[in-house]
Short mmCIF file of C-alpha atoms in Angstrom, two decimals:
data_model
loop_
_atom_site.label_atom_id
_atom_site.label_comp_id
_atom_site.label_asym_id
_atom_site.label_seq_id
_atom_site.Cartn_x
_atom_site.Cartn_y
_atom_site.Cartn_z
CA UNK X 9 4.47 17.72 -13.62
CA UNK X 10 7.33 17.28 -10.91
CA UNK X 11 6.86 14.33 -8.41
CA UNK X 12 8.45 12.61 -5.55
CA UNK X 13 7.79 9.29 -5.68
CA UNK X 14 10.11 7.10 -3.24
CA UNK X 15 12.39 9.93 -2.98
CA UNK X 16 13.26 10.12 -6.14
CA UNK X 17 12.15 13.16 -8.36
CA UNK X 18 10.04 12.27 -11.75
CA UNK X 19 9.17 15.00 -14.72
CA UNK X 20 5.69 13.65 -15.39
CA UNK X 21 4.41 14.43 -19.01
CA UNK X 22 0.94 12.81 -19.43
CA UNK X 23 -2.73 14.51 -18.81
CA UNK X 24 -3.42 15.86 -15.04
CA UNK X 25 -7.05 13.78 -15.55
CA UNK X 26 -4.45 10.40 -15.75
CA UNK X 27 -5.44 8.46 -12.74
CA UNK X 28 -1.84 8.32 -10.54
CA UNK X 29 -2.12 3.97 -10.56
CA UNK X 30 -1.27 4.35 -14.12
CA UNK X 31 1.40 6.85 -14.36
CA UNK X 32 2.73 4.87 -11.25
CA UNK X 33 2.83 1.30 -13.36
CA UNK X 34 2.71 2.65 -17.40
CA UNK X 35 4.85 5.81 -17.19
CA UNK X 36 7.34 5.05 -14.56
CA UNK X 37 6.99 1.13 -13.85
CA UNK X 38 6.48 1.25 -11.00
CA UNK X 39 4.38 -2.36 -10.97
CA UNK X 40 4.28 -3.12 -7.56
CA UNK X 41 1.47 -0.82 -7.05
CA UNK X 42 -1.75 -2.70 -8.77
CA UNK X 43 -4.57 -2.16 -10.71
CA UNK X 44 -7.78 -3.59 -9.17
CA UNK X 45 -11.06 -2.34 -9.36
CA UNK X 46 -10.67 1.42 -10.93
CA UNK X 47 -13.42 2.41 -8.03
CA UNK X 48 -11.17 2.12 -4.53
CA UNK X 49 -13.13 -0.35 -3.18
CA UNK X 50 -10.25 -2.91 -3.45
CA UNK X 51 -7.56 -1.27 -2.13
CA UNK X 52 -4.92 -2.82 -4.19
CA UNK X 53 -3.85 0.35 -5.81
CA UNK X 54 -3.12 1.60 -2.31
CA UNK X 55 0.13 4.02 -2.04
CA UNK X 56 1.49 6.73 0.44
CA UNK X 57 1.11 9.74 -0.11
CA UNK X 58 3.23 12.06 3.07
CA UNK X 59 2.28 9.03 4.92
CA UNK X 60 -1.37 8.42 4.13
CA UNK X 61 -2.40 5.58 2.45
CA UNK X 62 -4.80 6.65 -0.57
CA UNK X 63 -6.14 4.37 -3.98
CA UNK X 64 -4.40 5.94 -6.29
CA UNK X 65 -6.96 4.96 -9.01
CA UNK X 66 -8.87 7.54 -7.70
CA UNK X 67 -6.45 10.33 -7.76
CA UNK X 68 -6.27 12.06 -10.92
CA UNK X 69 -2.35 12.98 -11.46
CA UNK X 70 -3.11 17.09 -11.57
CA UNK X 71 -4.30 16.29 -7.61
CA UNK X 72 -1.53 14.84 -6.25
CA UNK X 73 0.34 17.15 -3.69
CA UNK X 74 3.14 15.11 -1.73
CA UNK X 75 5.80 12.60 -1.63
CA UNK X 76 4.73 9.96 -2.85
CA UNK X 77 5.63 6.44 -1.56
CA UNK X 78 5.16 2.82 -3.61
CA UNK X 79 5.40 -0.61 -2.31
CA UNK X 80 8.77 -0.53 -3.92
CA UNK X 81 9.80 2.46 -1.45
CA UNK X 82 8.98 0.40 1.52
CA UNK X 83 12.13 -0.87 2.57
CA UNK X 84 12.37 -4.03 2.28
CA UNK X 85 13.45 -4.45 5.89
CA UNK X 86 10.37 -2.98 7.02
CA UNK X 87 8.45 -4.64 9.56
CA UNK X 88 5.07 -4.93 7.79
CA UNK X 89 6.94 -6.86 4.96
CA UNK X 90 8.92 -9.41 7.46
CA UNK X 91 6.13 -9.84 9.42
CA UNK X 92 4.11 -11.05 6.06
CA UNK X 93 6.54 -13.23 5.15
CA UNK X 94 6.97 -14.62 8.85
CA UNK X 95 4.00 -15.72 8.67
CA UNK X 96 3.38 -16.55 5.20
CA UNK X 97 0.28 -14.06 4.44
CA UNK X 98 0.30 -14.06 0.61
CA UNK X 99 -1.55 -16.17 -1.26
CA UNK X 100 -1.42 -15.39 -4.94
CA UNK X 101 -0.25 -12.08 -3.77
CA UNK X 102 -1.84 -9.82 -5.95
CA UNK X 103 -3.45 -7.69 -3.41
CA UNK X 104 -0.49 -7.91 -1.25
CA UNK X 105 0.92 -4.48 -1.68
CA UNK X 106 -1.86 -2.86 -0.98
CA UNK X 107 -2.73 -4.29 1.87
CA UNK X 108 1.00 -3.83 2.70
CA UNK X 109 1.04 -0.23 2.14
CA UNK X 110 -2.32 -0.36 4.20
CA UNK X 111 -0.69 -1.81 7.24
CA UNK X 112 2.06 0.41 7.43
CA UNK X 113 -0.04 3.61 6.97
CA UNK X 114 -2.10 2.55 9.63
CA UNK X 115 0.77 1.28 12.23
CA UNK X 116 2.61 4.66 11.58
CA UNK X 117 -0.03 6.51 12.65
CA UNK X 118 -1.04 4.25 15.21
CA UNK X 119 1.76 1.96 16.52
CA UNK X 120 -0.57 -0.05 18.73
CA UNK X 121 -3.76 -0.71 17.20
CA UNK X 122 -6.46 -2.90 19.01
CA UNK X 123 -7.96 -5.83 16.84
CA UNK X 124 -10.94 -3.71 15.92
CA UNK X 125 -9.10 -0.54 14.74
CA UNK X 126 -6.83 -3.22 12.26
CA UNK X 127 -9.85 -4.43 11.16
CA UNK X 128 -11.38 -1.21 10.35
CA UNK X 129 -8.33 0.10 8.58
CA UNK X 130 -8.12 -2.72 6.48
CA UNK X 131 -11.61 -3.10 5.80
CA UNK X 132 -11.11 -1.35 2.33
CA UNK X 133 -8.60 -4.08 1.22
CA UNK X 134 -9.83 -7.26 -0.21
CA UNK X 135 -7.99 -10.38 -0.64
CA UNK X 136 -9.80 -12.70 -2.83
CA UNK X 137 -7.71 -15.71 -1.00
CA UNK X 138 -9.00 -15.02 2.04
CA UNK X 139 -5.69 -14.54 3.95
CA UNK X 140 -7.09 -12.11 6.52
CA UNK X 141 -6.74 -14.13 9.74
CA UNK X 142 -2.42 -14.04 8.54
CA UNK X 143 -3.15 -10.36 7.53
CA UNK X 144 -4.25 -10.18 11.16
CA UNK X 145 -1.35 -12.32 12.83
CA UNK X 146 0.87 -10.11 10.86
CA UNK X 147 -0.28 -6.40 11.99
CA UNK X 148 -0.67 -7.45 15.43
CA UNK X 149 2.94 -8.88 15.41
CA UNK X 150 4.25 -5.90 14.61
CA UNK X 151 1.90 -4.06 16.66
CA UNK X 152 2.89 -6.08 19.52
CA UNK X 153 6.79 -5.52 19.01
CA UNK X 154 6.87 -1.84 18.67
CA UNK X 155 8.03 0.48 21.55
#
């Protein structure tokens, strides 16, 4: 199978059943994307896929249909990922890219999200931290500073 992942083109040669979170980190390392809860209830499997976020432990590799963009795609001048290190939002940072890739699904669609909205699109991602309230500052940073 042929994918885009990043903008980079991959030949894929593993079972279409193969969740996409593990061709993503055993296939192509591609780590930054984690492995959580193999339900998508966590949300730190979270990806983009032609913009969307989606768990890609739920996404068998034979449904995939778009590019396809990783935490390590996100450039790393993007504004989600200053913001969260402006104001210091990881913790032990595990579920940090998907909450990332959360973020910047959700301001992309919707540049200026009201608290409630943020909170609603990142209901699905848990931090077991706790870091929400920086999650929070973060989003509505960038929120705040878009034009």
């Amino acid at each position: 199978m042929n994918l885009v992942i990043n903008e980079k083109s991959y030949s894929v040669n593993a079972p279409e059943e193969l969740k996409l979170v593990w061709v993503l980190r055993e296939v192509l390392h591609l780590t930054g994307t984690k492995f959580g809860c193999g339900i998508g209830a966590c949300g730190a499997c979270t990806v983009h896929i032609d913009g969307k976020a989606v768990r890609s432990c739920q996404l068998p590799l034979g449904a995939v249909g778009g590019k396809i963009t990783t935490i390590e795609g996100l450039p790393e001048d993007h504004p989600v990922k200053r913001a969260w290190i402006r104001h210091q939002v990881p913790q032990c940072g595990y579920c940090q890219p998907g909450q990332i890739m959360q973020a910047a699904a959700l301001l992309s669609a919707h540049p200026h999200p009201e608290v409630d909205e943020i909170v609603a699109s990142m209901n699905g991602n848990l931090c077991r931290c706790g870091t929400y309230p920086r999650i929070l500052r973060a989003i509505r940073e960038v929120a705040e500073a878009a034009t």
